[in-house]
Short mmCIF file of C-alpha atoms in Angstrom, two decimals:
data_model
loop_
_atom_site.label_atom_id
_atom_site.label_comp_id
_atom_site.label_asym_id
_atom_site.label_seq_id
_atom_site.Cartn_x
_atom_site.Cartn_y
_atom_site.Cartn_z
CA LYS A 1 0.00 0.00 0.00
CA MET A 2 1.11 3.52 -0.63
CA ARG A 3 1.30 6.71 1.44
CA LEU A 4 -0.85 9.61 0.46
CA GLN A 5 0.57 13.06 0.99
CA CYS A 6 -2.01 15.26 -0.41
CA LEU A 7 -5.73 15.00 -0.36
CA PHE A 8 -8.11 17.36 -2.03
CA ALA A 9 -11.84 17.48 -1.47
CA ALA A 10 -13.46 18.50 -4.73
CA LEU A 11 -16.12 20.72 -3.20
CA CYS A 12 -15.70 24.38 -3.93
CA LEU A 13 -18.16 27.11 -4.74
CA GLY A 14 -16.14 29.60 -6.69
CA VAL A 15 -12.57 30.18 -7.53
CA GLY A 16 -10.77 32.94 -5.71
CA VAL A 17 -7.10 32.45 -5.17
CA MET A 18 -6.06 35.81 -3.78
CA ALA A 19 -3.67 35.43 -0.86
CA GLY A 20 -5.69 37.98 1.11
CA LYS A 21 -8.68 35.68 1.24
CA TYR A 22 -6.64 32.78 2.61
CA SER A 23 -4.91 34.97 5.17
CA ARG A 24 -8.23 36.38 6.35
CA GLU A 25 -9.57 32.86 6.95
CA LEU A 26 -6.45 31.90 8.85
CA ASN A 27 -6.22 35.08 10.93
CA GLU A 28 -9.72 34.85 12.36
CA PRO A 29 -9.63 34.27 16.14
CA LYS A 30 -9.81 30.64 17.18
CA PRO A 31 -13.33 29.40 18.00
CA ASN A 32 -14.45 28.41 21.53
CA ASP A 33 -16.20 25.26 22.64
CA ARG A 34 -19.30 25.22 24.89
CA ASP A 35 -17.19 25.76 28.01
CA GLY A 36 -15.56 28.81 26.47
CA GLN A 37 -12.24 27.03 25.90
CA ALA A 38 -10.36 27.98 22.73
CA VAL A 39 -10.39 25.12 20.22
CA GLU A 40 -8.62 24.58 16.91
CA PHE A 41 -11.63 24.03 14.61
CA ARG A 42 -15.26 25.13 14.42
CA ILE A 43 -16.50 21.56 13.96
CA ALA A 44 -16.48 19.20 16.95
CA LYS A 45 -15.47 16.00 15.11
CA LEU A 46 -12.46 17.79 13.56
CA ASN A 47 -11.34 18.92 17.03
CA GLN A 48 -11.65 15.34 18.26
CA VAL A 49 -9.40 14.13 15.42
CA TRP A 50 -6.88 16.90 16.14
CA GLU A 51 -6.82 16.12 19.87
CA LYS A 52 -6.33 12.42 19.14
CA ALA A 53 -3.47 13.30 16.77
CA GLN A 54 -1.73 15.25 19.57
CA ARG A 55 -1.75 12.06 21.67
CA MET A 56 -0.52 9.89 18.79
CA GLN A 57 2.80 11.74 18.52
CA LEU A 58 2.84 12.02 14.75
CA SER A 59 5.99 13.46 13.24
CA PRO A 60 5.95 17.31 13.09
CA VAL A 61 5.58 17.39 9.30
CA ARG A 62 2.81 14.82 9.40
CA GLN A 63 0.99 16.74 12.10
CA ALA A 64 1.22 19.93 10.01
CA GLU A 65 -0.15 18.03 6.98
CA LEU A 66 -3.06 16.68 9.03
CA HIS A 67 -3.84 20.18 10.30
CA SER A 68 -4.05 21.60 6.77
CA ASP A 69 -6.20 18.65 5.61
CA LEU A 70 -8.60 19.25 8.54
CA LYS A 71 -8.65 22.99 7.78
CA LEU A 72 -9.66 22.25 4.18
CA GLN A 73 -12.31 19.79 5.37
CA GLU A 74 -13.64 22.47 7.77
CA LYS A 75 -13.89 25.03 4.96
CA ASP A 76 -15.77 22.57 2.74
CA GLU A 77 -18.16 21.49 5.51
CA LEU A 78 -19.01 25.08 6.50
CA GLN A 79 -19.56 25.91 2.83
CA TRP A 80 -21.84 22.89 2.47
CA LYS A 81 -23.89 23.99 5.51
CA LYS A 82 -24.57 27.30 3.75
CA MET A 83 -25.55 25.41 0.59
CA LYS A 84 -27.96 23.27 2.59
CA VAL A 85 -29.64 26.33 4.12
CA GLU A 86 -30.09 27.70 0.59
CA GLY A 87 -31.80 24.44 -0.43
CA LEU A 88 -28.92 23.20 -2.58
CA ASP A 89 -27.51 19.65 -2.50
CA GLU A 90 -31.00 18.14 -2.37
CA ASN A 91 -29.76 14.72 -3.49
CA GLY A 92 -27.09 14.70 -0.75
CA GLU A 93 -24.23 14.20 -3.21
CA LYS A 94 -21.96 16.82 -1.62
CA GLU A 95 -22.74 15.53 1.85
CA ALA A 96 -21.70 12.00 0.84
CA GLN A 97 -18.53 13.37 -0.74
CA LEU A 98 -17.65 15.24 2.46
CA ARG A 99 -18.28 12.14 4.53
CA ARG A 100 -15.93 10.21 2.24
CA SER A 101 -13.21 12.84 2.39
CA PHE A 102 -13.42 12.83 6.22
CA HIS A 103 -13.02 9.02 6.27
CA VAL A 104 -10.09 9.34 3.87
CA ILE A 105 -8.36 11.74 6.30
CA LEU A 106 -8.84 9.22 9.13
CA ALA A 107 -7.43 6.39 7.00
CA LYS A 108 -4.54 8.50 5.75
CA TYR A 109 -3.28 9.25 9.26
CA GLY A 110 -3.98 5.80 10.73
CA MET A 111 -7.02 6.90 12.78
CA ASP A 112 -9.64 4.71 11.15
CA GLY A 113 -9.29 1.92 13.70
CA LYS A 114 -7.60 -0.40 11.21
CA ARG A 115 -4.13 -1.71 11.91
CA ASP A 116 -1.94 0.49 9.76
CA THR A 117 0.31 -1.64 7.57
CA ARG A 118 1.19 1.24 5.27
CA PRO A 119 4.75 2.56 5.33
CA LEU A 120 5.30 5.97 6.92
CA GLU A 121 5.21 8.99 4.66
CA SER A 122 8.32 9.73 2.67
CA ASN A 123 10.41 12.34 4.40
CA SER A 124 11.00 15.33 2.13
CA LEU A 125 14.55 15.59 3.51
CA LYS A 126 15.35 12.27 1.91
CA ASP A 127 14.31 13.41 -1.55
CA HIS A 128 17.72 14.93 -2.15
CA ASP A 129 19.50 11.68 -2.81
CA ILE A 130 19.08 8.66 -5.02
CA LYS A 131 19.57 5.44 -3.12
CA GLU A 132 20.14 2.01 -4.55
CA GLU A 133 17.27 0.53 -2.56
CA ASP A 134 14.66 2.93 -3.93
CA ALA A 135 11.34 1.18 -4.26
CA PHE A 136 7.86 2.42 -5.03
CA ASP A 137 5.88 -0.60 -3.76
CA ASP A 138 4.51 -1.17 -7.24
CA PRO A 139 6.18 -3.64 -9.65
CA ARG A 140 5.39 -1.52 -12.74
CA LEU A 141 6.86 1.63 -11.16
CA ASP A 142 9.92 -0.19 -9.80
CA LYS A 143 10.66 -1.74 -13.21
CA LEU A 144 10.28 1.61 -14.98
CA TRP A 145 12.44 3.43 -12.42
CA ASN A 146 15.25 0.87 -12.54
CA LYS A 147 15.32 1.08 -16.34
CA ALA A 148 15.40 4.89 -16.24
CA LYS A 149 18.24 4.88 -13.67
CA ILE A 150 20.58 2.82 -15.85
CA SER A 151 19.50 4.28 -19.20
CA GLY A 152 22.07 7.10 -19.14
CA LYS A 153 19.39 9.52 -20.42
CA PHE A 154 19.24 11.54 -17.20
CA SER A 155 21.64 13.82 -15.36
CA ASP A 156 21.68 13.52 -11.53
CA GLU A 157 19.38 16.53 -11.22
CA GLU A 158 16.95 15.12 -13.79
CA LEU A 159 16.94 11.78 -11.96
CA LEU A 160 15.96 13.59 -8.76
CA ASN A 161 13.12 15.31 -10.60
CA LEU A 162 12.05 12.01 -12.11
CA LYS A 163 12.18 10.37 -8.68
CA ARG A 164 9.83 13.06 -7.34
CA GLU A 165 7.39 12.31 -10.16
CA PHE A 166 7.52 8.59 -9.37
CA GLN A 167 7.01 9.32 -5.66
CA HIS A 168 4.02 11.52 -6.52
CA HIS A 169 2.50 8.72 -8.60
CA LYS A 170 3.06 6.26 -5.75
CA ASP A 171 1.20 8.65 -3.42
CA LYS A 172 -1.66 8.89 -5.90
CA ILE A 173 -1.99 5.09 -6.04
CA HIS A 174 -2.16 5.15 -2.25
CA GLU A 175 -4.82 7.88 -2.36
CA TYR A 176 -6.85 5.81 -4.81
CA ASN A 177 -6.56 2.70 -2.62
CA ILE A 178 -7.75 4.60 0.46
CA LEU A 179 -10.69 6.09 -1.43
CA MET A 180 -11.56 2.71 -2.93
CA ASP A 181 -11.49 1.13 0.51
CA THR A 182 -13.57 3.97 2.01
CA VAL A 183 -16.21 3.88 -0.71
CA SER A 184 -16.34 0.08 -0.57
CA ARG A 185 -16.84 0.06 3.21
CA THR A 186 -19.41 2.87 3.08
CA GLU A 187 -21.40 0.89 0.52
CA GLU A 188 -21.31 -2.22 2.70
CA ILE A 189 -22.30 -0.36 5.87
CA HIS A 190 -25.06 1.39 3.97
CA LYS A 191 -26.58 -1.88 2.77
CA ASN A 192 -25.89 -3.49 6.15
CA VAL A 193 -24.60 -6.59 4.40
CA ILE A 194 -21.22 -7.54 3.05
CA THR A 195 -21.48 -7.54 -0.73
CA PRO A 196 -20.70 -10.88 -2.31
CA LEU A 197 -18.77 -9.12 -5.09
CA GLU A 198 -15.02 -9.51 -4.99
CA GLY A 199 -11.97 -8.09 -6.74
CA ASP A 200 -12.32 -6.60 -10.21
CA THR A 201 -16.11 -7.05 -10.42
CA LYS A 202 -16.55 -5.09 -7.21
CA GLU A 203 -14.19 -2.34 -8.40
CA HIS A 204 -16.08 -2.08 -11.68
CA VAL A 205 -19.45 -1.73 -9.88
CA LEU A 206 -18.04 0.96 -7.57
CA HIS A 207 -16.56 2.82 -10.55
CA GLN A 208 -19.97 2.91 -12.20
CA LYS A 209 -21.50 4.38 -9.06
CA HIS A 210 -18.76 6.83 -8.13
CA THR A 211 -17.37 9.19 -10.73
CA GLU A 212 -14.75 10.36 -8.22
CA LEU A 213 -13.20 6.89 -8.24
CA LYS A 214 -13.47 6.66 -12.02
CA HIS A 215 -11.70 10.02 -12.44
CA LYS A 216 -8.93 9.01 -10.05
CA MET A 217 -8.36 5.78 -11.97
CA ARG A 218 -8.25 7.72 -15.24
CA ASP A 219 -5.73 10.15 -13.67
CA LEU A 220 -3.60 7.21 -12.54
CA ASN A 221 -3.56 5.72 -16.02
CA GLN A 222 -2.66 9.06 -17.61
CA GLY A 223 0.00 9.64 -14.95
CA PHE A 224 1.59 6.25 -15.53
CA GLU A 225 1.54 6.79 -19.30
CA ARG A 226 3.35 10.11 -18.78
CA LEU A 227 5.99 8.42 -16.57
CA ARG A 228 6.49 5.69 -19.16
CA LYS A 229 7.01 8.26 -21.92
CA LEU A 230 9.31 10.33 -19.71
CA SER A 231 11.40 7.32 -18.73
CA HIS A 232 11.89 6.29 -22.37
CA GLU A 233 12.36 9.69 -23.98
CA GLY A 234 13.87 11.79 -21.18
CA PHE A 235 12.93 15.37 -20.29
CA THR A 236 12.32 17.74 -23.18
CA GLU A 237 13.75 21.26 -23.38
CA ASP A 238 10.29 22.80 -23.10
CA SER A 239 9.44 21.31 -19.68
CA VAL A 240 7.45 24.24 -18.24
CA PHE A 241 7.14 23.13 -14.61
CA ARG A 242 9.19 21.15 -12.07
CA GLU A 243 6.69 20.19 -9.35
CA PRO A 244 4.75 16.94 -10.03
CA ARG A 245 1.44 18.38 -8.75
CA VAL A 246 1.78 21.42 -10.99
CA ILE A 247 2.79 19.29 -13.99
CA GLU A 248 -0.31 17.19 -13.41
CA LEU A 249 -2.59 20.25 -13.38
CA TRP A 250 -0.90 21.60 -16.53
CA GLU A 251 -1.38 18.26 -18.34
CA ALA A 252 -5.07 18.26 -17.31
CA ALA A 253 -5.46 21.84 -18.54
CA LYS A 254 -3.96 20.93 -21.93
CA ARG A 255 -6.49 18.11 -22.25
CA ALA A 256 -9.41 20.31 -21.16
CA ASN A 257 -10.12 21.89 -24.54
CA LEU A 258 -9.33 25.46 -23.35
CA SER A 259 -8.71 28.46 -25.59
CA THR A 260 -5.12 29.71 -26.09
CA ASP A 261 -5.82 32.76 -23.91
CA GLU A 262 -7.26 30.64 -21.11
CA LEU A 263 -4.26 28.32 -21.24
CA GLU A 264 -1.83 31.25 -21.12
CA SER A 265 -3.65 32.77 -18.15
CA LEU A 266 -3.68 29.41 -16.38
CA LYS A 267 0.02 28.86 -17.08
CA GLU A 268 0.75 32.16 -15.34
CA GLU A 269 -1.34 31.12 -12.33
CA LEU A 270 0.35 27.72 -12.22
CA HIS A 271 3.75 29.42 -12.02
CA HIS A 272 2.54 31.30 -8.93
CA PHE A 273 1.16 28.07 -7.52
CA GLU A 274 4.46 26.25 -8.13
CA THR A 275 6.27 28.88 -6.05
CA LYS A 276 3.77 28.21 -3.26
CA VAL A 277 4.37 24.43 -3.46
CA GLU A 278 8.15 24.90 -3.33
CA LYS A 279 7.86 27.30 -0.41
CA HIS A 280 5.71 24.78 1.46
CA SER A 281 8.28 22.00 0.83
CA HIS A 282 11.01 24.31 2.15
CA TYR A 283 9.01 25.02 5.33
CA LYS A 284 8.46 21.29 5.89
CA GLU A 285 12.20 20.67 5.68
CA GLN A 286 12.92 23.53 8.09
CA LEU A 287 10.30 22.21 10.52
CA GLU A 288 11.93 18.76 10.51
CA LEU A 289 15.37 20.28 11.15
CA SER A 290 13.99 22.55 13.87
CA HIS A 291 12.43 19.52 15.59
CA GLN A 292 15.73 17.63 15.48
CA LYS A 293 17.49 20.65 17.00
CA LEU A 294 14.84 20.96 19.73
CA GLN A 295 15.26 17.29 20.66
CA HIS A 296 19.02 17.80 20.85
CA VAL A 297 18.64 20.88 23.07
CA GLU A 298 16.09 19.12 25.31
CA ALA A 299 18.59 16.30 25.86
CA LEU A 300 21.15 18.86 27.12
CA GLY A 301 18.60 20.25 29.61
CA ASP A 302 19.33 24.02 29.54
CA GLU A 303 15.88 25.52 30.30
CA GLU A 304 16.53 28.92 28.66
CA HIS A 305 17.92 27.29 25.55
CA ILE A 306 14.96 24.86 25.39
CA LYS A 307 12.44 27.72 25.74
CA ARG A 308 14.06 29.68 22.91
CA ASN A 309 14.15 26.69 20.56
CA LYS A 310 10.59 25.66 21.48
CA GLU A 311 9.31 29.14 20.53
CA LYS A 312 11.13 28.96 17.18
CA TYR A 313 9.78 25.48 16.55
CA ASP A 314 6.17 26.46 17.45
CA THR A 315 6.29 29.49 15.14
CA LEU A 316 7.63 27.35 12.31
CA ALA A 317 4.98 24.65 12.90
CA GLU A 318 2.21 27.29 12.74
CA LYS A 319 3.67 28.77 9.57
CA THR A 320 4.01 25.32 7.93
CA ARG A 321 0.36 24.50 8.66
CA GLU A 322 -0.73 27.84 7.24
CA MET A 323 1.37 27.36 4.10
CA GLY A 324 0.00 23.82 3.70
CA TYR A 325 -3.59 25.02 3.87
CA LYS A 326 -3.00 27.86 1.39
CA MET A 327 -1.28 25.48 -1.01
CA LYS A 328 -4.00 22.78 -0.79
CA LYS A 329 -6.78 25.36 -1.08
CA HIS A 330 -5.14 26.88 -4.16
CA MET A 331 -4.74 23.43 -5.70
CA GLN A 332 -8.39 22.64 -5.04
CA ASP A 333 -9.42 25.91 -6.71
CA LEU A 334 -7.20 25.26 -9.72
CA SER A 335 -8.53 21.70 -10.17
CA ASN A 336 -12.11 22.96 -10.03
CA LYS A 337 -11.33 25.80 -12.42
CA ILE A 338 -9.76 23.45 -14.99
CA SER A 339 -12.59 20.90 -14.85
CA ARG A 340 -15.27 23.62 -14.95
CA GLN A 341 -13.74 25.46 -17.91
CA GLY A 342 -13.25 22.14 -19.71
CA LEU A 343 -16.92 21.26 -19.13
CA GLN A 344 -18.08 24.64 -20.43
CA HIS A 345 -16.10 24.14 -23.63
CA ASN A 346 -17.39 20.64 -24.15
CA GLU A 347 -20.98 21.84 -23.79
CA LEU A 348 -20.59 24.52 -26.45
#
């Protein structure tokens, strides 16, 4: 099984990606619970997850990632509540989608009550080297990667970029598996019986019922095809972006039947987004290093020194969460924008 790094709920009512809007959301005072105590989120179940995570001692980067996932879930749920008041979502489609995305968060961070056999998330600090024992837990990916490594087509820097793309694809397989498992279990609980369907037949039935799954499978196939082409032909001179998530959005935009002007405008926005992704990665690395330093200082036992490092670490953790939320929110907006514009063109 794979490790998912990024999860995006596809519920959004409008695309606004101005930094001001994100900052305003993040700078609002923290909500209080019924006893007047300050809490992290406005929704009780999200606070419960966050409190449980504090007790689980997740790694600092992982905890920051969970926080930004919960923040995105909170935004989507509050938005859905407004929709409901306005009489939208009559068929309950958005509600079901939100329930799924919440279950996916639980599964992703090992809080779904199942014994977690998945490997821990890849540490971004380790992305700077190419090890002999690299493996992507998928025979097709491993075979492709090993061929690419010995092909002589790639410089060291290009191999690192290629490795990041393979890692991203591995994470997407993991994301698909979690969603598949969640949808499958939801179906079974809903019917109150275990479905007799197994394996491929079951997957096919679920695909028919859930377009979200179908789209993710299509994305996986397109992603693998891109990796195969890249591994055989190498990087071209006109590679516009470096970050796998941005490349993926750009590829989707090129397939979405957009006008030249729309593509140009989107390319510009994707460049801004890529900067945001890189900045977030940088913050995650700094947070990891800051945590290592704090542990070192704590072992030495100088109270003043500990206090100073703890303050630095806390500030960095807060900043990393904030950056993660902004980045994931922007990605969600871009995905929605691309699919909506593509739909409009196909309807014309």
